[in-house]
Coordinates of C-alpha atoms and ligand atoms in Angstrom, one line a residue:
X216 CA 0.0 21.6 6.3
X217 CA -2.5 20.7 8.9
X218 CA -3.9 17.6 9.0
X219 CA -8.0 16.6 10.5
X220 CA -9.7 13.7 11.7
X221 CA -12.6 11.9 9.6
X222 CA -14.2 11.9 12.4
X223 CA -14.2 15.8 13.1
X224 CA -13.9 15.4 16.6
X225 CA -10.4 16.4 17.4
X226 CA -8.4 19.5 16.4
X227 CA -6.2 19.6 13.1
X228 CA -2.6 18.5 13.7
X229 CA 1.0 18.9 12.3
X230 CA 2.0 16.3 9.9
X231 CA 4.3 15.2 12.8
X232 CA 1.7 14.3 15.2
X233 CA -0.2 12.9 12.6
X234 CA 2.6 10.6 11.7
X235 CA 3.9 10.0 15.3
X236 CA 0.4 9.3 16.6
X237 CA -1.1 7.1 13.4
X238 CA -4.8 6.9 14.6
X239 CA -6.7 10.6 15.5
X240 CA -7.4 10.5 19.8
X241 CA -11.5 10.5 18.0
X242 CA -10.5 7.3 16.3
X243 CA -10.6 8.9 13.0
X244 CA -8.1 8.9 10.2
X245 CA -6.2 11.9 9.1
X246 CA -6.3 13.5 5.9
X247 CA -4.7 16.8 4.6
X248 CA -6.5 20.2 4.9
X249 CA -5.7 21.0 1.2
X250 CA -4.9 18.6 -1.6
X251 CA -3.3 20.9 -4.0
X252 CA -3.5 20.6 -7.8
X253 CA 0.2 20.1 -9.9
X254 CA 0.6 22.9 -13.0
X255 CA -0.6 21.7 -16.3
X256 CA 2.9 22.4 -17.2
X257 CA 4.2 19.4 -14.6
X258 CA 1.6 17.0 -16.6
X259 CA 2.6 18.2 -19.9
X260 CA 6.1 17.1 -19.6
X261 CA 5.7 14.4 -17.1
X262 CA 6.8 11.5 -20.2
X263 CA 10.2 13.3 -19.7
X264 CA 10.6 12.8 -16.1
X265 CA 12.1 10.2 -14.3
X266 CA 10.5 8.3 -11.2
X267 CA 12.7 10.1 -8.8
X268 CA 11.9 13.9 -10.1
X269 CA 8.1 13.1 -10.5
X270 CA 7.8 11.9 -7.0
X271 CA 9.4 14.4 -5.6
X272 CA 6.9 16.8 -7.2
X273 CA 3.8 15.1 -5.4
X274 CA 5.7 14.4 -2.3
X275 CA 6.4 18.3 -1.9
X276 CA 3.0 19.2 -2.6
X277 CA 1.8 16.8 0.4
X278 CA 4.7 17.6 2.6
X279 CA 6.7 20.4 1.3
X280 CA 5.7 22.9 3.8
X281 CA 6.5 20.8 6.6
X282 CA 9.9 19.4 5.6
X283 CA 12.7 21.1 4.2
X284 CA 13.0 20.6 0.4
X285 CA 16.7 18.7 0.1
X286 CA 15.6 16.8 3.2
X287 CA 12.5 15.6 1.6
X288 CA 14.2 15.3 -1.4
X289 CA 16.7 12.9 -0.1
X290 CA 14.2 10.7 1.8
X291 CA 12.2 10.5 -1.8
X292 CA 15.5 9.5 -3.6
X293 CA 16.4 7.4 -1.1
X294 CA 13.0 5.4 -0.7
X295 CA 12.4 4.9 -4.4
X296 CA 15.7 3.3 -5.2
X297 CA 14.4 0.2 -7.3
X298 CA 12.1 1.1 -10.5
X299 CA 7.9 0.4 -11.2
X300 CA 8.0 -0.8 -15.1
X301 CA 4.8 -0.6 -17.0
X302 CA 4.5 -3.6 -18.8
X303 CA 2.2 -4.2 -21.9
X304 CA 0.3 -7.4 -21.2
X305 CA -2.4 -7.2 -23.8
X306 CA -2.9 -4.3 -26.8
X307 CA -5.3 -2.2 -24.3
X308 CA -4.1 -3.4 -20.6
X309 CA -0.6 -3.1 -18.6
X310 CA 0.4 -3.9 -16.0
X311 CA 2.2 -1.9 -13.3
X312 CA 4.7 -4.0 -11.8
X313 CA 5.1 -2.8 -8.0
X314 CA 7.3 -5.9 -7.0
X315 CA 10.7 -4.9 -7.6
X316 CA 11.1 -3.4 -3.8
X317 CA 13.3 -5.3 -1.2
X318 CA 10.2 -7.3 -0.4
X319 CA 8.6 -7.6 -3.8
X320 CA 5.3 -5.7 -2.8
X321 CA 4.2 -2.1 -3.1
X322 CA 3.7 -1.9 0.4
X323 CA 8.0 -1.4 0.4
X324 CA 7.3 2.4 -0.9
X325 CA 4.9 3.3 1.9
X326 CA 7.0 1.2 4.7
X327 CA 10.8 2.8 3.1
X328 CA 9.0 5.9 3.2
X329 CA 7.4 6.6 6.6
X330 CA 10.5 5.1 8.2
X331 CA 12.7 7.8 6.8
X332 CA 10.0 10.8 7.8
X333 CA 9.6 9.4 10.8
X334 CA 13.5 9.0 11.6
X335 CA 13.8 12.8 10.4
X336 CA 11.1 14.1 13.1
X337 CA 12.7 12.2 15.5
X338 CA 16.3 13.7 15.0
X339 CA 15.0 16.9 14.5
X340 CA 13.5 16.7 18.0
X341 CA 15.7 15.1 20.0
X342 CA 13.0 13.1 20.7
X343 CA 13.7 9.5 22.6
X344 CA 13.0 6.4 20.9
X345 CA 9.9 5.7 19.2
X346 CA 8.6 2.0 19.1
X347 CA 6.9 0.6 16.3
X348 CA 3.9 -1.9 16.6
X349 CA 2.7 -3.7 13.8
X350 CA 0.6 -6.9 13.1
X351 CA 0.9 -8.9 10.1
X352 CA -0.5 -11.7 8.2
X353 CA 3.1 -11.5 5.9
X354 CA 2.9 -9.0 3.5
X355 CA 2.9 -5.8 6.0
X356 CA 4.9 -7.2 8.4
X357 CA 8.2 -7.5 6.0
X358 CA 7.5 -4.4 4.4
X359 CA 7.6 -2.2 7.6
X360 CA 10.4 -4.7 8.9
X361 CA 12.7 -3.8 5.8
X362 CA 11.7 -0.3 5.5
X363 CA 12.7 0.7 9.0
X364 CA 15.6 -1.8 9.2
X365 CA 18.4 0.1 11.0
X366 CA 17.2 3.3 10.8
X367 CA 18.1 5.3 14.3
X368 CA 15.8 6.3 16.9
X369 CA 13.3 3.6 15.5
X370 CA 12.8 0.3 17.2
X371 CA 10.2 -2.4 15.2
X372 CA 8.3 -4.7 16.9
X373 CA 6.5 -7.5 14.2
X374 CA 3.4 -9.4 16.4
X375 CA 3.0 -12.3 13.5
X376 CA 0.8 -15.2 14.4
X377 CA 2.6 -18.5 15.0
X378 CA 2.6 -21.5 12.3
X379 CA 0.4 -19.2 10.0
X380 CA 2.3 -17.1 7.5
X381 CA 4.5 -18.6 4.7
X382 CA 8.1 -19.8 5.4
X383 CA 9.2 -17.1 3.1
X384 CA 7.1 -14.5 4.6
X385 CA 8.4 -15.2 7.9
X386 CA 11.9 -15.3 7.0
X387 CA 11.6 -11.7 5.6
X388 CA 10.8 -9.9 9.1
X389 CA 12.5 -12.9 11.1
X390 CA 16.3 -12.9 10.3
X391 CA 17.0 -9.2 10.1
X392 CA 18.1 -8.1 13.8
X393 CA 19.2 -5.2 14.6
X394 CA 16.5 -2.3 15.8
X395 CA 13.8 -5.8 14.6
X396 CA 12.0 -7.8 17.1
X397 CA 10.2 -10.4 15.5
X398 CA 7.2 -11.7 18.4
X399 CA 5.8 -15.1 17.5
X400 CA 2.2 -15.2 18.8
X401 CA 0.9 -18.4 20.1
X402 CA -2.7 -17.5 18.3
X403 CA -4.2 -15.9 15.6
X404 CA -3.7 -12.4 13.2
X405 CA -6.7 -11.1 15.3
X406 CA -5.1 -12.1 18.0
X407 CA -1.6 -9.9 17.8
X408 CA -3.8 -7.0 16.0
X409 CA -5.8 -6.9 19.5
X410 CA -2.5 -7.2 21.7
X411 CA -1.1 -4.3 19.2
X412 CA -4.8 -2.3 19.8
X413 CA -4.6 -2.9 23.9
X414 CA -1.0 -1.2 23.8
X415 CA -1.9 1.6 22.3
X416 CA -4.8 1.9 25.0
X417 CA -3.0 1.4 28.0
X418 CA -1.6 4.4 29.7
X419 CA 1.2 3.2 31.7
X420 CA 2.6 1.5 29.3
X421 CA 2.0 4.6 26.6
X422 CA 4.3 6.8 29.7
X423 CA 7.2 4.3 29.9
X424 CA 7.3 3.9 25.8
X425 CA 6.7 6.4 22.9
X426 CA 4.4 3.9 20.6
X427 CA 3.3 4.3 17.2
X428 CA 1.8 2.2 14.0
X429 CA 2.7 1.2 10.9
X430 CA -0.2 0.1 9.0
X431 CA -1.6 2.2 6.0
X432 CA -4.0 4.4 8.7
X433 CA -0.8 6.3 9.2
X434 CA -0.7 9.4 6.6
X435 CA 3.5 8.7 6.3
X436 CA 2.6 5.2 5.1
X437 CA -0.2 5.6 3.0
X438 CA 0.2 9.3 0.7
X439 CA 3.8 8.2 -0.8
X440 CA 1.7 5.3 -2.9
X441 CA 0.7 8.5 -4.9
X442 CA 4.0 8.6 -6.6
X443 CA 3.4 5.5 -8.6
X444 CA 0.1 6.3 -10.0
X445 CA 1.9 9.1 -11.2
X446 CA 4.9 8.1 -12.5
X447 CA 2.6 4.8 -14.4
X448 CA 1.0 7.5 -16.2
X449 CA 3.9 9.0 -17.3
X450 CA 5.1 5.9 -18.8
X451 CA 1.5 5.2 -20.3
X452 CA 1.8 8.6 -22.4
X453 CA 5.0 7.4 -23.1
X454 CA 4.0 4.4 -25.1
X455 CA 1.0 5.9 -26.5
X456 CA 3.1 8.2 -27.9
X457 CA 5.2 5.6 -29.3
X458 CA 2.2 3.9 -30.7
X459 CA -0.1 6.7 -32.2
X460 CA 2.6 9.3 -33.1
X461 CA 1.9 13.0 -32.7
X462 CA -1.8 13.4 -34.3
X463 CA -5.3 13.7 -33.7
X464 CA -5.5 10.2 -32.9
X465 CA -3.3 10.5 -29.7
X466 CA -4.7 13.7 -28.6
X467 CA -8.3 11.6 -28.3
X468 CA -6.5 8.9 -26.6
X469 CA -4.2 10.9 -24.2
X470 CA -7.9 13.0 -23.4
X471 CA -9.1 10.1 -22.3
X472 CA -6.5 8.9 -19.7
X473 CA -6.3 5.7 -18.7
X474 CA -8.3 3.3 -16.2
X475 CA -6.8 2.3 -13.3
X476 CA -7.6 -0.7 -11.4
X477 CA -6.1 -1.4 -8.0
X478 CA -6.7 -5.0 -6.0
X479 CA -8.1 -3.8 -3.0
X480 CA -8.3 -4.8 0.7
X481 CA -7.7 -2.0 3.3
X482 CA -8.5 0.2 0.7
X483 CA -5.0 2.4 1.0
X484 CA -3.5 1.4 -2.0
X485 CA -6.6 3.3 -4.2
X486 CA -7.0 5.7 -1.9
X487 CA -3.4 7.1 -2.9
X488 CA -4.6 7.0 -6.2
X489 CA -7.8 8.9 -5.7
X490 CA -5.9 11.8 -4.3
X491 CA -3.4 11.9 -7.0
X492 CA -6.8 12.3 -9.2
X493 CA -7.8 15.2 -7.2
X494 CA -4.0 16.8 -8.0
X495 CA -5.3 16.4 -12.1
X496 CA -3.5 13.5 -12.4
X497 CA -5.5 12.2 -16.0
X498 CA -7.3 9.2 -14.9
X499 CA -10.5 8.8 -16.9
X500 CA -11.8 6.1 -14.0
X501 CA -10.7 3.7 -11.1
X502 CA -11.8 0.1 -10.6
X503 CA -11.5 -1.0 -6.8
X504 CA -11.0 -5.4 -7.5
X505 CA -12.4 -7.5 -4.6
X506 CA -11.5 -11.1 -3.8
X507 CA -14.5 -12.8 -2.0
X508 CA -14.4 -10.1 0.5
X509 CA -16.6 -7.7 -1.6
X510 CA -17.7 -5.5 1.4
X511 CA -16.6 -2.2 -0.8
X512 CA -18.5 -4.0 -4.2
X513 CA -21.6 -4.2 -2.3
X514 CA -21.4 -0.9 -1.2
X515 CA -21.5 0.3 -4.9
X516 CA -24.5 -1.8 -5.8
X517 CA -26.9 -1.0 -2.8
X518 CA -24.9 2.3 -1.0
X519 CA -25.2 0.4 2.4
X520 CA -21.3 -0.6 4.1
X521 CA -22.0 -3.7 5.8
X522 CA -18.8 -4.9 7.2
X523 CA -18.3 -8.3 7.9
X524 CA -16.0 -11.3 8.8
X525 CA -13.4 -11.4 6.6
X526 CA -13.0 -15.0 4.7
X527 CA -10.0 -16.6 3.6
X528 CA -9.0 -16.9 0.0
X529 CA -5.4 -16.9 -2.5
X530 CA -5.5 -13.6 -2.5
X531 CA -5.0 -13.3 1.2
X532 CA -3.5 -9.6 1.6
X533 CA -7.2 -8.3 0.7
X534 CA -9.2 -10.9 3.3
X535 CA -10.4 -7.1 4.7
X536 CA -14.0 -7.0 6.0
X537 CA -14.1 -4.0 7.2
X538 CA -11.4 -1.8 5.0
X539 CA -10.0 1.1 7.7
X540 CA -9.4 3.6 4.5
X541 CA -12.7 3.5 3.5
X542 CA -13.3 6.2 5.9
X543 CA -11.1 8.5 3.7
X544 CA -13.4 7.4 0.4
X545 CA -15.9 8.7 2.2
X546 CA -14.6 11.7 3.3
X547 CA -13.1 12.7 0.0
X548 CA -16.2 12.2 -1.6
X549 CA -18.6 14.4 0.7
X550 CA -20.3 10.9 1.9
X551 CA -21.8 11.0 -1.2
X552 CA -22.3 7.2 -2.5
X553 CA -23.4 9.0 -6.1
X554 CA -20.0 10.6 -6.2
X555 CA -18.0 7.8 -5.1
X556 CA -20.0 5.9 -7.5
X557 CA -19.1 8.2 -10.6
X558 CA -15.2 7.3 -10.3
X559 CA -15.1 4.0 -9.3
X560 CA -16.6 1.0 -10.1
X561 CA -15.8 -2.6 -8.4
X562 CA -15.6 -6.0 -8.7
X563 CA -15.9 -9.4 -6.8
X564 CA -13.9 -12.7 -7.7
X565 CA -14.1 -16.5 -6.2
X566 CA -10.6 -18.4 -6.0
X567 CA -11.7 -20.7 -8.9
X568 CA -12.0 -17.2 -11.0
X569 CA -9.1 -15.8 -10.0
X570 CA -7.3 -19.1 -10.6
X571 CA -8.5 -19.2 -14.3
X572 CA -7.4 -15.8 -14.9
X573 CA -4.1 -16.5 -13.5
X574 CA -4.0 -19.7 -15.8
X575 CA -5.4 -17.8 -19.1
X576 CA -3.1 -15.0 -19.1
X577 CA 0.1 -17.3 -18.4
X578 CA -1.3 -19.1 -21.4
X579 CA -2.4 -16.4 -23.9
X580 CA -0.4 -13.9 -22.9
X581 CA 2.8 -15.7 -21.1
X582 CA 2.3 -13.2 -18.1
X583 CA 2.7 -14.4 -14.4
X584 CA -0.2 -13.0 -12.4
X585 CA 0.1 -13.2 -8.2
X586 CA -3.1 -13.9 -7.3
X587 CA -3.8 -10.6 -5.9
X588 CA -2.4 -9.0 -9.4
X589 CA -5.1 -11.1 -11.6
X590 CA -7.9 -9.6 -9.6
X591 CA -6.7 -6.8 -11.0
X592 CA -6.2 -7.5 -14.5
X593 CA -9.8 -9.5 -14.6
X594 CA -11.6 -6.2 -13.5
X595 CA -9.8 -4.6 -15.9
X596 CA -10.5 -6.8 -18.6
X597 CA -13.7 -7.5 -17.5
X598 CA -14.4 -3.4 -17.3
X599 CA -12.8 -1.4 -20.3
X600 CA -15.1 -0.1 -22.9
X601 CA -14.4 -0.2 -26.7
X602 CA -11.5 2.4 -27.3
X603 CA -10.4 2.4 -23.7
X604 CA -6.5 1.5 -22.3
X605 CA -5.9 0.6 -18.3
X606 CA -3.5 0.0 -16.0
X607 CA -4.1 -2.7 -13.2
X608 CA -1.5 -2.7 -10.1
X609 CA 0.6 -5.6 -10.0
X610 CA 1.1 -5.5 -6.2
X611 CA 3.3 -8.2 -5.3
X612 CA 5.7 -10.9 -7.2
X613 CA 4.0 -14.0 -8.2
X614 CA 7.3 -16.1 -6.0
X615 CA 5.8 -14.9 -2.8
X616 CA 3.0 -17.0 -3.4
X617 CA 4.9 -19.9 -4.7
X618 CA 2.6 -22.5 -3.6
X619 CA -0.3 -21.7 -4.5
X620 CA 0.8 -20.0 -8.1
X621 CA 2.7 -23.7 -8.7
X622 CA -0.4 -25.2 -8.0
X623 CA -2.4 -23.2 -10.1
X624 CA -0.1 -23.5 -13.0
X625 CA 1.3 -26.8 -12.9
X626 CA 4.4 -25.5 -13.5
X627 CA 7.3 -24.5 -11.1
X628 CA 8.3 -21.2 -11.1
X629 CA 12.0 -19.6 -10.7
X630 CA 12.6 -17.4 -7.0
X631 CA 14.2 -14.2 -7.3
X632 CA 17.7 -13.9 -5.9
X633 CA 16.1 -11.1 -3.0
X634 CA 13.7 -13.6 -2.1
X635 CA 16.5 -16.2 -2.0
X636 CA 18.7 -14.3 0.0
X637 CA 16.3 -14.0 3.2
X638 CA 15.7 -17.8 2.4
X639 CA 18.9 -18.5 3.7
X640 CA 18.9 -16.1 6.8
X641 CA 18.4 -17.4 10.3
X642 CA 15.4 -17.1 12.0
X643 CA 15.6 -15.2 15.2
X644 CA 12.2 -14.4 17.3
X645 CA 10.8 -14.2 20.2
X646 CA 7.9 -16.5 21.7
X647 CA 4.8 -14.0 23.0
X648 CA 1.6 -15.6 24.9
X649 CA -1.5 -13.9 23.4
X650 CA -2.2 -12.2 26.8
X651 CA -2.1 -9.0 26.7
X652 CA -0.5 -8.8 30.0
X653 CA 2.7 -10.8 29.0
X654 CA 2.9 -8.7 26.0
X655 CA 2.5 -5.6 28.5
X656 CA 5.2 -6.9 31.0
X657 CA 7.6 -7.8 27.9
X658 CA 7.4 -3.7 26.5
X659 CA 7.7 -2.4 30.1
X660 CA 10.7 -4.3 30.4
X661 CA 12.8 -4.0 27.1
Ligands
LIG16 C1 -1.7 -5.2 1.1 C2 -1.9 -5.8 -0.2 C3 -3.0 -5.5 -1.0 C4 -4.2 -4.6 -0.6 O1 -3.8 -3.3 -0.5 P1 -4.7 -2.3 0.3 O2 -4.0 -1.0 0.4 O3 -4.9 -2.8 1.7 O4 -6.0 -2.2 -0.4 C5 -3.1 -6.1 -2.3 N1 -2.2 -6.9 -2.8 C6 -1.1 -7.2 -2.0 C7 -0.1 -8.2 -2.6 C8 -0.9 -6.7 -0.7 O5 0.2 -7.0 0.0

């Protein structure tokens, strides 16, 4: 399969430049030349399917030409190795719990995943080591960290900003050694994202060390996220099926499909989902769910992107202000804001709202929202129309924001024995001026 640029201006690519190089030389992002539909007969029977054997499905028809079957096969089994329950929350909403990863947030499928591609290309080439760059604010950072953790060939460098992610965050991409360097910027995020931004530019540092990127630009990181949206539907027919019996009335729901509403900041996450609709995966709708940083929402309304500043709130994972993937909405969509329009509609929540949901829920409904999760499930709740069920994406454990959810509650809630576990690791990292030519000097001399 070849992949092209958004922004046209380059020629199309194998999947392993695409995934080696992350960002098109035109600054573009890539996307695949074909999205190909699944066989009515794969969706018939997908309630009988596990994870594992529905992932692999999608994941061949994205990469199958370009990776031999038991290979892929093996780097699908081997990523998805922890499940993604559909929970009932309310009669017509569930929730799809992505938190049950090695760092409790869906970002672990993308980060497992493009670690174990890449580390294939890289054997199969004999290439020499590839270095990983990636920025973080928390979430990304121990996601990519824990996905590439030991794998050979592969050497991670995490540019975090110092005094400014969570104690548990930090621990999660600080105590692991091995092929992880942990850099503890004296400044901000937008600090180490423009120190990872000028390495990728400079040219003598690009000839001493193979570079590449981690975030959800690259297509390795940012396509496996399909899986889920698949295998959540799956489980949705499942307990409709269980509900309505075989009859008339379950044929009209199951025609229908369900909504899907995804908390959104970069914008790969729904993305994911959108192309898993073009494959005829049954979603009747998507619902993009905004914090304060509603860039995407206001798009909808007036069909002008005006990016912006992002602003800090609770749901801090989606303070985007200028989403990167919405280039690939676009571009699946023709740049047609009708179009776009049609499928998904969005919505925009203050930290008091978001609070209250997260409050409401715990009470009524004795679920624990994160704060990015009840975005998702106020959209939702906020959106259906009589008759309709959805599914919002739970996208990381409530414990990783254990602050601010105990605050919010009132209550103290119990830590996970994963989370517990890096708790108690050693922090091991590196000090890194914000200048990129210390940063330079550092690379050209590991
Ligand atoms: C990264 C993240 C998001 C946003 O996902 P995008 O793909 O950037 O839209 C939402 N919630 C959590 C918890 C995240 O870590």
């Amino acid at each position: 399969m070849k992949y092209y640029s958004t922004n046209k201006q380059e020629n199309n690519v194998s999947l392993e430049d695409a995934v080696v190089k992350g960002l098109a030389t035109d600054k573009g992002l890539y996307m695949p030349d074909v999205i190909k539909a699944l066989p009515q007969e794969f969706y018939d029977r997908i309630d009988t399917l596990s994870f594992q054997e529905i992932a692999y499905r999608v994941a061949d028809a994205f990469f199958g030409e370009d990776v031999p079957a038991d290979t892929l096969k093996q780097i699908v089994y081997d990523t998805l190795s922890f499940d993604v329950p559909l929970v009932k929350v309310t009669d017509n909403i569930f929730s799809l719990e992505l938190f049950h990863g090695p760092t409790l947030a869906f970002k672990d499928v993308g980060g497992r995943f493009m670690a174990r591609l890449l580390g294939y290309f890289i054997r199969k080439e004999g290439k020499r080591q590839v270095n990983v760059l990636v920025a973080t604010s928390g979430d990304t950072g121990s996601a990519v960290a824990n996905g590439f953790l030991g794998v050979e060939g592969i050497h991670v460098y995490v540019l975090y900003p110092k005094g400014k992610v969570s104690e548990i965050q930090e621990k999660q991409f600080t105590t692991l050694g091995q092929n992880i360097t942990a850099l503890e910027v004296d400044g901000t995020f937008d600090d180490c994202q423009a120190l990872v931004k000028s390495a990728f530019m400079d040219r003598e540092l690009n000839e001493h060390l193979q570079l590449t990127s981690a975030n959800s630009i690259n297509v390795a990181r940012f396509l496996p996220q399909a899986f889920y949206y698949f295998y959540a539907y799956a489980q949705w027919v499942k307990q409709m099926k269980a509900r309505f019996g075989e009859g008339e009335q379950l044929a009209a729901v199951l025609s229908r499909g369900p909504v899907v509403c995804v908390p959104s900041g970069n914008f790969g996450n729904i993305t994911a989902g959108l192309f898993g609709k073009r494959m005829g995966l049954p979603v009747s709708r998507f619902i993009a769910a905004n914090n304060r940083n509603d860039i995407f929402y206001q798009y909808l309304r007036t069909g002008i992107y005006t990016p912006r500043p992002s602003i800090a709130t609770i749901a801090n994972a989606m303070d985007v202000g200028d989403p990167s993937n919405f280039a690939r909405v676009l571009d699946l969509y023709g740049h047609s804001h009708a179009a776009i329009a049609a499928e998904i509609s969005g919505a925009t929540y203050t930290d008091e709202q978001i609070a209250d949901t997260m409050r409401c829920v715990w009470k009524e409904h004795q679920y624990l929202l994160d704060p990015h999760g009840a975005c998702g499930y106020r959209a939702l709740s906020e959106g259906l129309q009589p008759g309709e069920t959805g599914i919002f994406l739970e996208t990381a454990h409530p414990a990783k924001f254990k602050d601010t959810v105990e605050g919010i509650l009132g209550e103290s809630i119990s830590i996970p024995e994963k989370l517990q576990a890096f708790m108690r690791g050693e922090k091991q990292s590196i000090p890194m001026s914000k200048e990129f030519a210390a940063f330079k000097q550092y690379l050209m001399t590991v």
